[in-house]
Coordinates of C-alpha atoms and ligand atoms in Angstrom, one line a residue:
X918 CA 0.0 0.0 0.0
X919 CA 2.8 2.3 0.4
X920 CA 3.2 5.0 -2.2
X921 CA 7.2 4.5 -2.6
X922 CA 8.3 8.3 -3.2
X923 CA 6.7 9.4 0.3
X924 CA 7.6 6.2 2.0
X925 CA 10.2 7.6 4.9
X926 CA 8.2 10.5 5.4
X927 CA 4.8 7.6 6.2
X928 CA 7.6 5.8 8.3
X929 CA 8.2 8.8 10.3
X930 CA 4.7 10.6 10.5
X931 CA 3.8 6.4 12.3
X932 CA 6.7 6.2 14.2
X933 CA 5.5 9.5 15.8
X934 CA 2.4 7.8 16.3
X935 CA 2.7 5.0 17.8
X936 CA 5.5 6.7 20.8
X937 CA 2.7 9.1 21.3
X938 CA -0.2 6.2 21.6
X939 CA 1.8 3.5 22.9
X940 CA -0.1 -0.1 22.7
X941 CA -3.3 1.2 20.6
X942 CA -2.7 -1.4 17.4
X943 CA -6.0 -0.7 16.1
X944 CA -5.8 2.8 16.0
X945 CA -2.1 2.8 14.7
X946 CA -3.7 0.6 12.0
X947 CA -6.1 3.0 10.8
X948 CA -4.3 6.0 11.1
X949 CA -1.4 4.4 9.0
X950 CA -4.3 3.6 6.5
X951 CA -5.7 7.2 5.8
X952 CA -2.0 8.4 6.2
X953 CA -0.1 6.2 3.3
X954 CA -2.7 7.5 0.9
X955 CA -3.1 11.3 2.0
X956 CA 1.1 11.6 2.6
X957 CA 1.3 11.9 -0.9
X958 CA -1.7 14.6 -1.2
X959 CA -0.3 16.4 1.2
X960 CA 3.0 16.9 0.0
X961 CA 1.8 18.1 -3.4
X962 CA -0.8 20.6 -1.5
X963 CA 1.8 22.3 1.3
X964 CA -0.8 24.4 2.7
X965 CA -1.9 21.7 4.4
X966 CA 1.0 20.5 5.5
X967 CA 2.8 23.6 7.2
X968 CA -0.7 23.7 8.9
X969 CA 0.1 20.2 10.5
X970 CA -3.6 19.0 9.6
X971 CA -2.3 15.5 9.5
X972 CA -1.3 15.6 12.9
X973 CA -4.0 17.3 14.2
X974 CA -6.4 15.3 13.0
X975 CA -4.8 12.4 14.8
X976 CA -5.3 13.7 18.1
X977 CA -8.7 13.9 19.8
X978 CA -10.1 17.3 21.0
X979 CA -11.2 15.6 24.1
X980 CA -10.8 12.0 25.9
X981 CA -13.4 11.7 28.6
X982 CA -13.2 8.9 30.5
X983 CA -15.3 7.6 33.4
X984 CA -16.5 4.9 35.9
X985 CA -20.1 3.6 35.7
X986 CA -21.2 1.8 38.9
X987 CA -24.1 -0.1 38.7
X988 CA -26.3 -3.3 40.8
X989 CA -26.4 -6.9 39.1
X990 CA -29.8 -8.7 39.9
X991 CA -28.1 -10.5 42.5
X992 CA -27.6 -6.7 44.6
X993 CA -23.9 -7.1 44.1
X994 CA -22.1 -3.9 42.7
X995 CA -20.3 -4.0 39.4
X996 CA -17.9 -1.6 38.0
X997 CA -16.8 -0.8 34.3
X998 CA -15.1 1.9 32.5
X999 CA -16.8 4.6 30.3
X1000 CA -15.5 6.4 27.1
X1001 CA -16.4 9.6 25.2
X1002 CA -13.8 10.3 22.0
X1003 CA -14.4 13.8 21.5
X1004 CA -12.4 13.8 18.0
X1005 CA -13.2 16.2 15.6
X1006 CA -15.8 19.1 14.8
X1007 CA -14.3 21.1 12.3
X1008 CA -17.6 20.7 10.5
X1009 CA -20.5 19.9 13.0
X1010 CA -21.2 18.5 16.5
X1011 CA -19.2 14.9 16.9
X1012 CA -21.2 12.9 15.9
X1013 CA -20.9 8.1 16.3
X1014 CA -21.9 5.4 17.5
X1015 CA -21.7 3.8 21.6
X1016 CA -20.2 0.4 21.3
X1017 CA -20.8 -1.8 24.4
X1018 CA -18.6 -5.0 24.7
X1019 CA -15.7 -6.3 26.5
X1020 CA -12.8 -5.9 23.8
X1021 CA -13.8 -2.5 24.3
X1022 CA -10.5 0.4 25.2
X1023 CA -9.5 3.7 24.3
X1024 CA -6.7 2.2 21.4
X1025 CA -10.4 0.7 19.7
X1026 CA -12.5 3.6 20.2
X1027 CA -9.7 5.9 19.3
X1028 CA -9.7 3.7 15.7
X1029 CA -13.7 4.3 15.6
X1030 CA -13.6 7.9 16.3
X1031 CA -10.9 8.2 13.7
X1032 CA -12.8 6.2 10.7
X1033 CA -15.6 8.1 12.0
X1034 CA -14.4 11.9 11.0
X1035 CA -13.8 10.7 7.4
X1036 CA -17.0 8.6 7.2
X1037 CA -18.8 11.4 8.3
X1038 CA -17.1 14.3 6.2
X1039 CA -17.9 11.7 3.2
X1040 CA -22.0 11.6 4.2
X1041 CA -22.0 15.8 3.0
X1042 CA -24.4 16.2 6.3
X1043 CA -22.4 18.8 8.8
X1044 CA -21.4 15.9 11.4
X1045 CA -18.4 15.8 13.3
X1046 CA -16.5 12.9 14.1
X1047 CA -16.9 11.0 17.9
X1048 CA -17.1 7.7 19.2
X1049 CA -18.0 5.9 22.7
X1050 CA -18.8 2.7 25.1
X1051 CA -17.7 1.1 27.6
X1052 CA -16.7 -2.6 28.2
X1053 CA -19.8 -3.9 29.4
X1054 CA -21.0 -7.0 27.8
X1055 CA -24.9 -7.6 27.1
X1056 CA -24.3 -10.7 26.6
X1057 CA -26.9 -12.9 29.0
X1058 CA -27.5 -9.9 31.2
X1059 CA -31.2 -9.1 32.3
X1060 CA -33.1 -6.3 30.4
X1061 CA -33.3 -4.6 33.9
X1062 CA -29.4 -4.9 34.3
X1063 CA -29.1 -3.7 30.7
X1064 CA -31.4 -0.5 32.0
X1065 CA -29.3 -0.2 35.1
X1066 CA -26.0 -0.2 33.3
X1067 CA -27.0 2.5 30.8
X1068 CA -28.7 4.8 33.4
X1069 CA -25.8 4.6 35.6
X1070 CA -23.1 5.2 32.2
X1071 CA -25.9 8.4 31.3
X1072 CA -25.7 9.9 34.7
X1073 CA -21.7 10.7 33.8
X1074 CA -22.2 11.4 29.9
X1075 CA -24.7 13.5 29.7
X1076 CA -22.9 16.7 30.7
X1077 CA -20.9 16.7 28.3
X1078 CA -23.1 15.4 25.1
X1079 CA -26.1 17.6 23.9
X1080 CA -27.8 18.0 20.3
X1081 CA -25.5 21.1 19.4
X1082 CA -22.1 19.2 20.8
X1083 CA -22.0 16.0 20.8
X1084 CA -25.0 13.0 19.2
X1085 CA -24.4 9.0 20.0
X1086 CA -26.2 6.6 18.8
X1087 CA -25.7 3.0 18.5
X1088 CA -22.7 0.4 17.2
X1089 CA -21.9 -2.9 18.7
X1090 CA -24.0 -4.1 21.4
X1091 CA -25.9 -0.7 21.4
X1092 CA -29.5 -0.8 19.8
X1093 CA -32.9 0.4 20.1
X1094 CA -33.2 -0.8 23.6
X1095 CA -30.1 0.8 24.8
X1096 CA -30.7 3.9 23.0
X1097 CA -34.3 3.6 24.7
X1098 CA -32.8 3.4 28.3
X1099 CA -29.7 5.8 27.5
X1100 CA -32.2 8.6 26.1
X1101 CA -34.6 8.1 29.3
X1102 CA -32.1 9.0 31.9
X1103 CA -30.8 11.8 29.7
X1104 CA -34.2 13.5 29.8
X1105 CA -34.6 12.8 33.6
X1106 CA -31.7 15.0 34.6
X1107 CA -31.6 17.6 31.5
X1108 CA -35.9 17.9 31.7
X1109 CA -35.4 18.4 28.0
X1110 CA -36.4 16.0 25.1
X1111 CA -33.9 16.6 22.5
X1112 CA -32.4 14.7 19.5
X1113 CA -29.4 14.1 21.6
X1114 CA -29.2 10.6 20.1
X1115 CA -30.4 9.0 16.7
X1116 CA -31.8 5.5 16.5
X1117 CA -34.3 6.1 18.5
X1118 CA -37.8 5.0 18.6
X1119 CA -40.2 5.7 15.6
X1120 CA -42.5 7.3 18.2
X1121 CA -40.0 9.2 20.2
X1122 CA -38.1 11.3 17.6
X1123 CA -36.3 8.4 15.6
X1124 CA -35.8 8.4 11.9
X1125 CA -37.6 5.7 9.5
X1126 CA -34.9 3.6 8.0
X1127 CA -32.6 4.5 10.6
X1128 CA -32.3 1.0 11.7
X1129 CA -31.7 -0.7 7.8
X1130 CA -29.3 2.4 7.0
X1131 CA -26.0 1.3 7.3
X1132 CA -26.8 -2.7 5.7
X1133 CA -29.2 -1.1 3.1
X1134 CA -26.5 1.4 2.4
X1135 CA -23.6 -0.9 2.1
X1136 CA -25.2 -3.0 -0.6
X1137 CA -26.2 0.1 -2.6
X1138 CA -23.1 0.8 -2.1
X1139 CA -22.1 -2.5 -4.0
X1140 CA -24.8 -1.8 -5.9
X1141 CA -22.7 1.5 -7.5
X1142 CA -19.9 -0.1 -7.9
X1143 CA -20.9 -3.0 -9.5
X1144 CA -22.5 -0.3 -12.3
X1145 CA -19.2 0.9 -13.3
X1146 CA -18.4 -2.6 -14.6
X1147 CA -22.1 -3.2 -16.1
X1148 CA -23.1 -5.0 -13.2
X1149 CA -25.6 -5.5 -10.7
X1150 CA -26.4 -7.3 -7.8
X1151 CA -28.6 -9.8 -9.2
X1152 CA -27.5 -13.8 -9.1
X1153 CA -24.7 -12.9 -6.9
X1154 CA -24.2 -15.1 -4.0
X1155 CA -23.0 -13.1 -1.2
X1156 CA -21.3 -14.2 2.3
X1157 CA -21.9 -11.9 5.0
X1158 CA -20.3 -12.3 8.7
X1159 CA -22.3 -10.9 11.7
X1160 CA -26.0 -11.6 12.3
X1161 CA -26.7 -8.0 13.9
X1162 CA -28.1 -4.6 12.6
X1163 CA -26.1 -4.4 9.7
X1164 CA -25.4 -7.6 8.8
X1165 CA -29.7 -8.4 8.6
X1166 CA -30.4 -5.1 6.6
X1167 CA -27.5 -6.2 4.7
X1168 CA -28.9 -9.6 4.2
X1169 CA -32.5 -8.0 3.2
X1170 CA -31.2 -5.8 0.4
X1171 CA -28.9 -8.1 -0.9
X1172 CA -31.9 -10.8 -1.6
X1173 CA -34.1 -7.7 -2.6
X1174 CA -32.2 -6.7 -5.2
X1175 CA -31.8 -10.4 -6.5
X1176 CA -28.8 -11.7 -4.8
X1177 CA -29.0 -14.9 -2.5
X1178 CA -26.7 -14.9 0.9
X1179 CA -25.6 -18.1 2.3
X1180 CA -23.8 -17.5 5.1
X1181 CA -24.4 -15.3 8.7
X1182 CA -22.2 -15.8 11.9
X1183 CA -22.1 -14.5 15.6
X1184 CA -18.6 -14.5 17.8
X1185 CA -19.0 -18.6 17.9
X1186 CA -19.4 -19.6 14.8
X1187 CA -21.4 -19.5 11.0
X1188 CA -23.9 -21.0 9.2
X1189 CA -24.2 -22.0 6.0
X1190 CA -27.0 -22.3 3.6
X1191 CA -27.1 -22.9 -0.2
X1192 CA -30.7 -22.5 -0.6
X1193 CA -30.0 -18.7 0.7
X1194 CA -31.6 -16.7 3.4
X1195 CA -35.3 -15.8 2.2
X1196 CA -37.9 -13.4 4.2
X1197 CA -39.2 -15.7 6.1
X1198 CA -35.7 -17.0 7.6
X1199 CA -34.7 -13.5 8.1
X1200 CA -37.2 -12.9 9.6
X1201 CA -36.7 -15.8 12.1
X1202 CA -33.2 -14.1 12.7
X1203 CA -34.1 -10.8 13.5
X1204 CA -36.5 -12.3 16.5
X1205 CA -33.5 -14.8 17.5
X1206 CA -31.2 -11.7 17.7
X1207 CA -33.1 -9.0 18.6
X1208 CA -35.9 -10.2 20.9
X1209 CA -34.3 -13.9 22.1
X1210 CA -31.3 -12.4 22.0
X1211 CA -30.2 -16.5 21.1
X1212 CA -27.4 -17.9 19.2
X1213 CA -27.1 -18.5 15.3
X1214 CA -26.2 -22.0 15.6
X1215 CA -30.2 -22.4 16.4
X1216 CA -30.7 -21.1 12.7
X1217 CA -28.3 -24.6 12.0
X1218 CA -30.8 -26.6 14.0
X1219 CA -33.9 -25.1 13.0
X1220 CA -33.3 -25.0 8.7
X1221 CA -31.4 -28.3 8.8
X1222 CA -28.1 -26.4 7.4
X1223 CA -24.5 -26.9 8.2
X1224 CA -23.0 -24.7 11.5
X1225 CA -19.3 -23.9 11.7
X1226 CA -18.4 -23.7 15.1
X1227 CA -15.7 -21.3 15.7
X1228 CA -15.2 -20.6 12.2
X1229 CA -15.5 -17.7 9.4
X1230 CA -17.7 -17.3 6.5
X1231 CA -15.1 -17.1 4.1
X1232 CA -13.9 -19.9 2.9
X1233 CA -17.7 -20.5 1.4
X1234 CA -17.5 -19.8 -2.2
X1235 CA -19.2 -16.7 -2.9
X1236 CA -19.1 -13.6 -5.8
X1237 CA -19.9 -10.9 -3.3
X1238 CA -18.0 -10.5 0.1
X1239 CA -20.4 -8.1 3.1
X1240 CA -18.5 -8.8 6.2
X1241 CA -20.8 -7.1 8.7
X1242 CA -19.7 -8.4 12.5
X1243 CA -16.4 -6.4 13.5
X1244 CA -12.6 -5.0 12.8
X1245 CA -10.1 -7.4 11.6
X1246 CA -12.6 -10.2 11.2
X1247 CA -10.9 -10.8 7.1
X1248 CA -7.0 -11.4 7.3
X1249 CA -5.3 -12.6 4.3
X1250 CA -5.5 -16.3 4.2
X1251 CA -9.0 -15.3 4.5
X1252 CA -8.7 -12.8 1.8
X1253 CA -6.4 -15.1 -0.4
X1254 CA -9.3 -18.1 0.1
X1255 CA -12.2 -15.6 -1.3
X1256 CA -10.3 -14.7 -4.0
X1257 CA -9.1 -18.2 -5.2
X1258 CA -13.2 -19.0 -4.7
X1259 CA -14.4 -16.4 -7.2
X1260 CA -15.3 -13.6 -4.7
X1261 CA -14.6 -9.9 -6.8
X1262 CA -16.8 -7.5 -4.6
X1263 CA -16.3 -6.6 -1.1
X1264 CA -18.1 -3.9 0.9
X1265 CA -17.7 -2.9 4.3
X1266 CA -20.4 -2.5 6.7
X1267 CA -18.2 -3.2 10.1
X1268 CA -15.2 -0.7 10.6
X1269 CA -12.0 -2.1 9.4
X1270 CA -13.0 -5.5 8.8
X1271 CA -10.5 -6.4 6.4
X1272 CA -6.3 -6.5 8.1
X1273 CA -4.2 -4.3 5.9
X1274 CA -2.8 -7.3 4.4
X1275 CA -5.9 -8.6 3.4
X1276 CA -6.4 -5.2 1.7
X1277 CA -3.1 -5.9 -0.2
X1278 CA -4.8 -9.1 -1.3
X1279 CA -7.6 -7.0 -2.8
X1280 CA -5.6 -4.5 -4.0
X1281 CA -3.4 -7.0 -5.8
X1282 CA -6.0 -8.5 -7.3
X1283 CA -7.9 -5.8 -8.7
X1284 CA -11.2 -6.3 -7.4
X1285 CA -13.6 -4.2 -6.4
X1286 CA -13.3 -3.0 -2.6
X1287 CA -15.4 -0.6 -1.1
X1288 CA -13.7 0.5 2.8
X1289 CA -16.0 0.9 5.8
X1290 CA -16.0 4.4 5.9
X1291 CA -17.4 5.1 2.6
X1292 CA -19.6 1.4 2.4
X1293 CA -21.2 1.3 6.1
X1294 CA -21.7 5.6 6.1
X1295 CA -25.2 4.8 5.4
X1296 CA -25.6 4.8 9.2
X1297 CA -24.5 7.7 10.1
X1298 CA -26.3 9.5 7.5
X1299 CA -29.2 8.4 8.2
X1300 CA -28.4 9.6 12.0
X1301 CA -27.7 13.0 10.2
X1302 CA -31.5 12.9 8.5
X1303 CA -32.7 12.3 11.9
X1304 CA -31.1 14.9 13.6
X1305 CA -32.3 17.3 10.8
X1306 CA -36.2 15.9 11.5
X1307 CA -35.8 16.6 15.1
X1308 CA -34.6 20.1 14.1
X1309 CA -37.2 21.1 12.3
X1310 CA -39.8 19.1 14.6
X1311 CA -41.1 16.6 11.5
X1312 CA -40.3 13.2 10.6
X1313 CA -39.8 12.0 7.1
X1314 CA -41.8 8.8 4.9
X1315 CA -40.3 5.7 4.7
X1316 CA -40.1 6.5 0.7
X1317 CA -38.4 10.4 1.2
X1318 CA -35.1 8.7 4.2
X1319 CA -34.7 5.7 1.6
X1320 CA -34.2 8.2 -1.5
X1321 CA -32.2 10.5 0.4
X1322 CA -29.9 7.8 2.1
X1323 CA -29.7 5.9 -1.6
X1324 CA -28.9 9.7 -3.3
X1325 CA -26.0 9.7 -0.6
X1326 CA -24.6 6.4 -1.1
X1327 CA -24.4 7.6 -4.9
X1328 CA -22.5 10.8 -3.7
X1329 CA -20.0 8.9 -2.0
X1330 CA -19.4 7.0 -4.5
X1331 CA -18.8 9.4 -7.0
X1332 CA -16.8 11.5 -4.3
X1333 CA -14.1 8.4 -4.3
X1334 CA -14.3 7.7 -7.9
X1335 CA -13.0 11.2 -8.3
X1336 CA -10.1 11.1 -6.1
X1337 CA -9.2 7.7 -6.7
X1338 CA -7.0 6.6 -8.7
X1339 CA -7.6 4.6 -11.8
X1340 CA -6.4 1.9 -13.4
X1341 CA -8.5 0.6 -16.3
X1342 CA -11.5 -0.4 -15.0
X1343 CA -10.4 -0.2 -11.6
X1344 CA -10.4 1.8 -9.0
X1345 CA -8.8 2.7 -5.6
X1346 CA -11.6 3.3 -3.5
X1347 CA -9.3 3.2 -0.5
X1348 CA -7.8 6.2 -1.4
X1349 CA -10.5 8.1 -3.0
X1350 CA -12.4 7.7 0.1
X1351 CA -9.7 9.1 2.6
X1352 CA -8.7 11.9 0.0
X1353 CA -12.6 12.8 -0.2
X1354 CA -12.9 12.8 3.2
X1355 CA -10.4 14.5 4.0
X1356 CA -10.2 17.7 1.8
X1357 CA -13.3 19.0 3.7
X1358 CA -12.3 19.1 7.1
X1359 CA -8.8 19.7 6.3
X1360 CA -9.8 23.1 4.7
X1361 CA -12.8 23.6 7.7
X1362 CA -9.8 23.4 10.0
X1363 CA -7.6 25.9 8.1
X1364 CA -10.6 28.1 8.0
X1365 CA -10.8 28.4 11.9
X1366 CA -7.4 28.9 12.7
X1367 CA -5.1 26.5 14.9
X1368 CA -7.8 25.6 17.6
Ligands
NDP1409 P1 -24.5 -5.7 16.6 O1 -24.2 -5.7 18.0 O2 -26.0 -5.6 16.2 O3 -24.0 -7.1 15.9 C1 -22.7 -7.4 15.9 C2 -22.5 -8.8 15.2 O4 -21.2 -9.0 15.0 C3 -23.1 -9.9 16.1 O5 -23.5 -11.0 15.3 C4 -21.8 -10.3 16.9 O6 -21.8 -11.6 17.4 C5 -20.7 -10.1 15.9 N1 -19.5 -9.8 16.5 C6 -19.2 -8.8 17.3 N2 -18.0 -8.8 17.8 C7 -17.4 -9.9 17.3 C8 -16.2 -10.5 17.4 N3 -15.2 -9.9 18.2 N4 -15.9 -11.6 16.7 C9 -16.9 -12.2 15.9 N5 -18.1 -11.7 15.8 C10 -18.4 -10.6 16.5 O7 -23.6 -4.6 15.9 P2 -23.8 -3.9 14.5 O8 -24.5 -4.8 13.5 O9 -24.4 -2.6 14.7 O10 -22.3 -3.6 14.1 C11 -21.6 -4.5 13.3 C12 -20.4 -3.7 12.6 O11 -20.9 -2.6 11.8 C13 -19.4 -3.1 13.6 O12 -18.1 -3.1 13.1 C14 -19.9 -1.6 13.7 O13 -18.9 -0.8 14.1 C15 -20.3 -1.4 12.2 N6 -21.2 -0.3 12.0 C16 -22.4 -0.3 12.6 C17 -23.3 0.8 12.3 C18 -24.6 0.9 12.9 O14 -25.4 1.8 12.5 N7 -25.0 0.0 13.8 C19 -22.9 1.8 11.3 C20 -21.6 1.6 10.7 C21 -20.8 0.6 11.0 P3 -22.2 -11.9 18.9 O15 -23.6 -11.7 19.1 O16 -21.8 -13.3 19.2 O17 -21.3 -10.9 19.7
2IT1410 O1 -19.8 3.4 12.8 C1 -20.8 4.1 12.6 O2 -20.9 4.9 11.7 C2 -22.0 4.0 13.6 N1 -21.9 3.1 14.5 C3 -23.2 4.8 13.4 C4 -22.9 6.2 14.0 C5 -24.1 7.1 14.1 O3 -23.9 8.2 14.7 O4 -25.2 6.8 13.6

């Protein structure tokens, strides 16, 4: 991935990095992403450079980090650690997700409030880049510890968030029930009901489509890419990994468009199904998941298919890639495998699913490989639309979010076919997305001076 001519001046700009983060590999990771392909931007465009925009984009405008006490069913106290990356708002209030599990730290949020400036710069809504959680696992806890948890993590937060400075919403392990709980206790103590978050309830302020946005959006994001070839998503079989928000709306749109997915996974294994995952099995998982809160093996049991245990989706044979479950879940055997099986399409909808390796697999290759922050910004855009329906006190059809959120998945992609670079019929969506991203903050940041 590294551009030769600027490749001690990379080496340095990380080395900097990772003495000043020491031990956060995932941010390192991303930042040396973005940084390889904007080095060489920046060099030809010195304006940006003597400004140190680079550099200042690397370091958050504010780390808040607490402790959130709270009582398990059983009365006994537990404890666990609370984040706020305050990252970015050169261009509007920061704006990203909560994610609640336990690989959760400040080296992982630091990567998610990183992507997340970019992502959101790409959307064209005025959003600001932030990111949160804590290390709390839902897993098997009680709906009433769930409550509990987020009250107790709200009573901290919510000085320093608001609708003009700071908007979470959901990510890993953060839903419509959290966001439910989380909005609750932040109108208890404020006595104000703002959009302060998005995903919220259809009948509380929340968007339509907010919850298919970033899985709907990632496939018409495949969907655009696939045009510059004369393609389309119809008869492709598609693998995707995760069996969560994203990776059901994924799922939906994929078979809606005339593709057939054969493969979902959760963090202990995958299933695979030739036959493909209709409505009505979709349907099944989305009340496993979201209301039994269960296991995808029990799709296995249930459909008669084969389960993986403790395995990946990708060595099933498959055109289109969607991983859709979390960062680093594709390395390069993995990458190497879908390749050798036919695969020529991968799009993003977790954040940084693919190792940098695996991305030099892609690369290699030539296929076509759309990177989280431009494939899963569908999300966050649609978080942007709700914030402006809360604004202006009115909430949008069904028809009017989908048009909007499928015009900006269109925009994107245009945005990183123009500063990508080409190569025949293929293009480096890698760097047209970071160079897109970036240009707009970068000359937001000049314009306010060096705050
Ligand atoms: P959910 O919590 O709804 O689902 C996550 C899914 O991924 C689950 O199936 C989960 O399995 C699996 N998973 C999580 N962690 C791991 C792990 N360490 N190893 C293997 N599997 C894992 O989250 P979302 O669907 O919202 O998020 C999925 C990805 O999409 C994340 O990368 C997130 O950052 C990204 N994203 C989400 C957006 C959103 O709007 N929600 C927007 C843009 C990006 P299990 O249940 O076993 O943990
Ligand atoms: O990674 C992401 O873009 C999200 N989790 C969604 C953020 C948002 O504010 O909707």
């Amino acid at each position: 991935m590294t551009n030769n001519a600027y490749e001690s001046v990379i080496k340095e700009f990380m080395a900097k990095v990772i003495a000043r983060n020491p031990g956060e590999v995932e941010f390192h990771q991303a930042v040396e992403e973005v940084v390889t392909t904007i080095i060489p931007y920046v060099e030809e465009n010195p304006k940006y450079k003597v400004a140190k925009i680079l550099e200042r984009i690397g370091e958050p405008e504010r780390v808040i980090l607490f402790r959130i006490p709270w009582k398990d069913d059983k009365g006994e106290i537990q404890i666990n650690k609370g984040y706020r990356i305050e990252m970015n708002s050169a261009i509007g209030p920061y704006k990203g997700g909560l994610r609640f599990h336990p690989t959760v730290n400040l080296g992982v949020l630091k990567f998610l409030a990183y992507e997340q400036v970019f992502k959101n710069s790409l959307t064209t809504l005025p959003m600001g880049g932030g990111k949160g959680g804590s290390d709390f696992d839902p897993k098997g806890k009680s709906d009433n510890e769930v409550m509990a948890f987020c009250q107790s993590f709200m009573t901290e937060l919510f000085r320093h968030i608001g609708p003009n400075t700071d908007v979470p919403a959901g990510d890993i392990g953060v839903g419509g029930r959290e966001i439910g709980f989380l909005f609750g206790q932040y109108k208890r103590l404020k006595n104000e009901f703002t959009g302060v978050l998005t995903g919220k309830g259809r009948e509380w302020g929340g968007s339509l489509i907010r919850p298919e946005a970033t899985g709907y959006g990632q496939v018409y994001f495949a969907e655009e890419m696939l045009k510059t070839r004369g393609d389309s998503m119809k008869g492709k079989t598609c693998c995707v990994s995760g069996s969560g928000n994203v990776a059901q709306y994924a799922t939906e749109k994929a078979t809606e468009l005339g593709g057939k997915v054969v493969t979902l996974s959760d963090s202990a294994g995958f299933i695979y199904d030739p036959d493909g995952i209709d409505s009505e099995k979709l349907a099944y998982i989305m009340e496993l998941k979201n209301v039994k809160r269960g296991r995808i093996k029990e799709y296995a049991e249930k459909y008669g298919c084969e389960y993986y245990e403790g395995k990946r989706p990708w060595g099933i044979k498959c055109d289109v890639a969607l991983p859709s479950a979390t960062q680093n879940e594709i390395d390069e055997e993995d990458a190497k495998t879908l390749i050798a099986n036919g695969c020529f399409l991968v799009s993003e909808g977790a954040n940084m699913p693919s190792t940098p390796e695996a991305v030099e697999v892609y690369q290699n290759a030539k296929i076509m490989y759309g990177p989280g922050k431009a494939a899963n910004a569908g999300g966050v855009s649609v978080s942007g639309l709700e914030m402006s329906q809360n604004s202006l006190r009115l909430s949008w059809t069904r028809e009017e979010v989908d048009a909007r959120l499928q015009q900006i998945m269109k925009d994107i992609h245009a945005t990183c076919v123009k500063y990508g670079p080409k190569d025949g019929d293929y293009i480096d969506y890698v760097t047209g997305a970071n160079i897109g991203g970036f240009v707009k903050i970068a000359d937001a940041m000049m314009a306010q001076g060096y705050v």
